[in-house]
Short mmCIF file of C-alpha atoms in Angstrom, two decimals:
data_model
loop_
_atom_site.label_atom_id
_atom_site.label_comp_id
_atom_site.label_asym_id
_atom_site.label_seq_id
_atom_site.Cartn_x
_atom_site.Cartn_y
_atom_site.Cartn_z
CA UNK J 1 0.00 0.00 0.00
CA UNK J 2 1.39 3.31 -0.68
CA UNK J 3 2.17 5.99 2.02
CA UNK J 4 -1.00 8.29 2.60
CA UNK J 5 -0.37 11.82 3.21
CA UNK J 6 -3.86 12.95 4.29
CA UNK J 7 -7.16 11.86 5.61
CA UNK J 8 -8.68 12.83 1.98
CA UNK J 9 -6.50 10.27 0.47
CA UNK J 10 -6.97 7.84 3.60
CA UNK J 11 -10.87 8.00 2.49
CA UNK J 12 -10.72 7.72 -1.33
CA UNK J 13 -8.34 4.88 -0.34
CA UNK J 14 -11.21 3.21 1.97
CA UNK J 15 -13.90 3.33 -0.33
CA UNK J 16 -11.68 2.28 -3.31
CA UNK J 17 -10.62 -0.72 -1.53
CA UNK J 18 -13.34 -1.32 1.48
CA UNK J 19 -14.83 -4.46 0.36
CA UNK J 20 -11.76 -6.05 -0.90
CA UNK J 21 -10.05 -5.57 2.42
CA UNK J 22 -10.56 -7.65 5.62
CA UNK J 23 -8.70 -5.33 8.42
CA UNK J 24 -8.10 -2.26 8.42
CA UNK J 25 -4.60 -0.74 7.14
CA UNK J 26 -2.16 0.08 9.90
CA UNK J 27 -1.50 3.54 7.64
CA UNK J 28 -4.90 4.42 8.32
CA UNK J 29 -4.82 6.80 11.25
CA UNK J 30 -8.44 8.46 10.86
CA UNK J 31 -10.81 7.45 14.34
CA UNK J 32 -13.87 7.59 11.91
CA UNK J 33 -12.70 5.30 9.10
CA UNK J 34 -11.09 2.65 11.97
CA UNK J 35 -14.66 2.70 13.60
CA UNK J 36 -16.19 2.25 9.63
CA UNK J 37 -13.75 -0.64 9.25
CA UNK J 38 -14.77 -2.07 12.20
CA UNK J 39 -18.56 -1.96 10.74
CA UNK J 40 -17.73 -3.33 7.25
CA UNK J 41 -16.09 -6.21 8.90
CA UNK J 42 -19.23 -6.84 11.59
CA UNK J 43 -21.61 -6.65 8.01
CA UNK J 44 -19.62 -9.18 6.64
CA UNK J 45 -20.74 -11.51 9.00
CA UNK J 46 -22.81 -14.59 7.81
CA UNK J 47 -26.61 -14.33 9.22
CA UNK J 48 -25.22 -17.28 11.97
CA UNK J 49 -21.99 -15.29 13.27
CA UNK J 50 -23.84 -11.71 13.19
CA UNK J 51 -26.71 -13.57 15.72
CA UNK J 52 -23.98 -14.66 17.71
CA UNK J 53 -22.20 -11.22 17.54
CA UNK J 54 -25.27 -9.48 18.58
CA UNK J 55 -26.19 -12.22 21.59
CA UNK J 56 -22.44 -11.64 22.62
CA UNK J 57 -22.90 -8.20 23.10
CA UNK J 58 -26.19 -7.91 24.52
CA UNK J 59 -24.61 -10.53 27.09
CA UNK J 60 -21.60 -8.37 27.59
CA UNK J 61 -24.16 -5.37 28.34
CA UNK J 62 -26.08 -7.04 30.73
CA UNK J 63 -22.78 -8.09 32.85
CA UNK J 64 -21.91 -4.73 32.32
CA UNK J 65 -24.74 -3.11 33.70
CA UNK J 66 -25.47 -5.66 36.66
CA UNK J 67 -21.57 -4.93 38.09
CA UNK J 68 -22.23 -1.49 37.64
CA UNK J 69 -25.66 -1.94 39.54
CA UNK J 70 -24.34 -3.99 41.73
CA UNK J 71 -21.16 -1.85 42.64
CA UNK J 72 -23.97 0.91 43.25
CA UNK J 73 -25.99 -1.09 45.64
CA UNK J 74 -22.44 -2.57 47.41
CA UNK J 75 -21.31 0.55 47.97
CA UNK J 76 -24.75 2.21 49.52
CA UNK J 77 -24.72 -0.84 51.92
CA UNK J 78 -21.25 -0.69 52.65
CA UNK J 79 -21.58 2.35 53.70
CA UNK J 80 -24.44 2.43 55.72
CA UNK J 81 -22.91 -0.50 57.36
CA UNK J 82 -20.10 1.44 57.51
CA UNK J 83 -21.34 4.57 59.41
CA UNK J 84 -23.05 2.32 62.36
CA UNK J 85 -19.39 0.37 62.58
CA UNK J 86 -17.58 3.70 62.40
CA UNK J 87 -20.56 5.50 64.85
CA UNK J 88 -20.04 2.78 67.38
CA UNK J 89 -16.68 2.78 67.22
CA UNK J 90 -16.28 6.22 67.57
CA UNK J 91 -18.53 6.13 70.59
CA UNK J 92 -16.25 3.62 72.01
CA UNK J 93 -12.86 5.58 71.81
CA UNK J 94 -14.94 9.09 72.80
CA UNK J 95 -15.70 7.34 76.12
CA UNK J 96 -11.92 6.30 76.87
CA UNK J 97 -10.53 10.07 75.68
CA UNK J 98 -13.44 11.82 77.22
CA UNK J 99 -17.15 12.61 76.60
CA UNK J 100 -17.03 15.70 74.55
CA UNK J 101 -13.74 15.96 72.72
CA UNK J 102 -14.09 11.71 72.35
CA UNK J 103 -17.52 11.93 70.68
CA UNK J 104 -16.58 14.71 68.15
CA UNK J 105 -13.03 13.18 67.49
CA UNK J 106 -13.90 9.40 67.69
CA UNK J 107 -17.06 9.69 65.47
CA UNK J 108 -15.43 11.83 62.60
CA UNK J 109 -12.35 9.20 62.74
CA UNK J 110 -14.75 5.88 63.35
CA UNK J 111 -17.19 7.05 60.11
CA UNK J 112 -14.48 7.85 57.94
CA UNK J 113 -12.60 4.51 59.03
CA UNK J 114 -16.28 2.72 58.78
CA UNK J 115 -16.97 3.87 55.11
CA UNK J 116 -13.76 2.81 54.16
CA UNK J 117 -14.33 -0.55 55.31
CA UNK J 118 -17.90 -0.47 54.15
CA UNK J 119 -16.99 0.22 50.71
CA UNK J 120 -14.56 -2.73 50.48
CA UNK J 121 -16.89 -4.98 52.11
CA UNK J 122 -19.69 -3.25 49.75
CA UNK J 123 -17.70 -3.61 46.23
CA UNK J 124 -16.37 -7.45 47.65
CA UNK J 125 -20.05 -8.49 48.17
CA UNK J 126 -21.88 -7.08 45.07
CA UNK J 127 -18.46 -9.02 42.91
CA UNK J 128 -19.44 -11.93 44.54
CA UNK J 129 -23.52 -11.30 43.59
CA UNK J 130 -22.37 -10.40 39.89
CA UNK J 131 -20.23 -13.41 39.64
CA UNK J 132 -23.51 -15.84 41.37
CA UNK J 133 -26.30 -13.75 38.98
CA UNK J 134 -23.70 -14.38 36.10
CA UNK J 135 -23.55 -18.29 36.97
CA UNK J 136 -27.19 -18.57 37.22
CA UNK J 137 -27.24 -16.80 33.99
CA UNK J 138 -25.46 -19.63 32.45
CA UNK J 139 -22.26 -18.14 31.97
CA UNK J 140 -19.46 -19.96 32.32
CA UNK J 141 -16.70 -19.98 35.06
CA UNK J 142 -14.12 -19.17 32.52
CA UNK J 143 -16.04 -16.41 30.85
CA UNK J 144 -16.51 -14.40 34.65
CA UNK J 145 -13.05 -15.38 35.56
CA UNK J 146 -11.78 -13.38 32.57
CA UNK J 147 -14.33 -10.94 32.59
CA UNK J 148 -13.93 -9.87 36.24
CA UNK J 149 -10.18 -11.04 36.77
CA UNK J 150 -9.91 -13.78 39.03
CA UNK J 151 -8.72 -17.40 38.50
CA UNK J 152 -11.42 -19.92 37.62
CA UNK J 153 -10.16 -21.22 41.08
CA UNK J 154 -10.98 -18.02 43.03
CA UNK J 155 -14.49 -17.87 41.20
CA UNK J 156 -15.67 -21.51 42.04
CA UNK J 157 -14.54 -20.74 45.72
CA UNK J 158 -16.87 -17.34 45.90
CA UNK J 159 -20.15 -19.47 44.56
CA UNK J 160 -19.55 -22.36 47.18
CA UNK J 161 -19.51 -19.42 50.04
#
């Protein structure tokens, strides 16, 4: 392929040569025509792989949005979980240092320490809930492992707890 110069010759190029090609050319530097050559390709799917194309992604939606759902609703219960912990702890260390400066001190540092924790324990339980709703979905152990980054050992250990 010769050397383009310019994105008007990168697109007279593209729609000289579009259907002949099957990747696109590494000269091509244009966002829009890597994005069309990404679309020629997908139409050039037989009726069989574009069905399983389009099931693939509407699967990869759907995990998508449950983690993100899921991260949500963690993290609101973490933290709410979080803020009694932190409360009561606070409470706790406000009594040893004394009443007043304790309570102000001791809840401020007990809440702050208690949504930390809450938001680990928040984001750990709703990966564990998108890793049993993917399961149930009938997705396999490999597929979450790779999806969410664990080992396929690490995600058969969080659905038998």
């Amino acid at each position: 392929m010769e050397a383009l110069s310019s994105s008007v010759e990168e697109w007279i190029y593209t729609f000289k040569y579009l259907h002949k090609l099957y990747e696109c050319p590494k000269e091509i530097k244009d966002k829009e025509l890597k994005e069309l050559y990404i679309e020629a390709q997908i139409n050039k799917l037989t009726k069989k792989e574009m069905n399983r194309y389009k099931r693939s992604v509407l699967e990869y939606d759907d995990v998508r949005d449950a983690v993100s759902f899921a991260e949500e609703k963690g993290i609101k219960i973490g933290e709410q979980r979080g803020l009694k912990i932190g409360e009561q702890r606070g409470i706790k260390i406000g009594r040893l240092e004394g009443r007043q400066k304790g309570r102000l001190e001791g809840r401020l540092e007990g809440r702050e320490e208690g949504r930390q924790e809450g938001r680990l324990e928040g984001k750990k339980e709703a990966r564990v809930q998108v890793i049993r709703d993917c399961y149930s979905r009938g997705i396999s152990v490999k597929q979450i492992a790779e999806f969410m980054g664990f080992t396929e050992e690490e995600i058969l250990s969080m659905l038998e707890n």
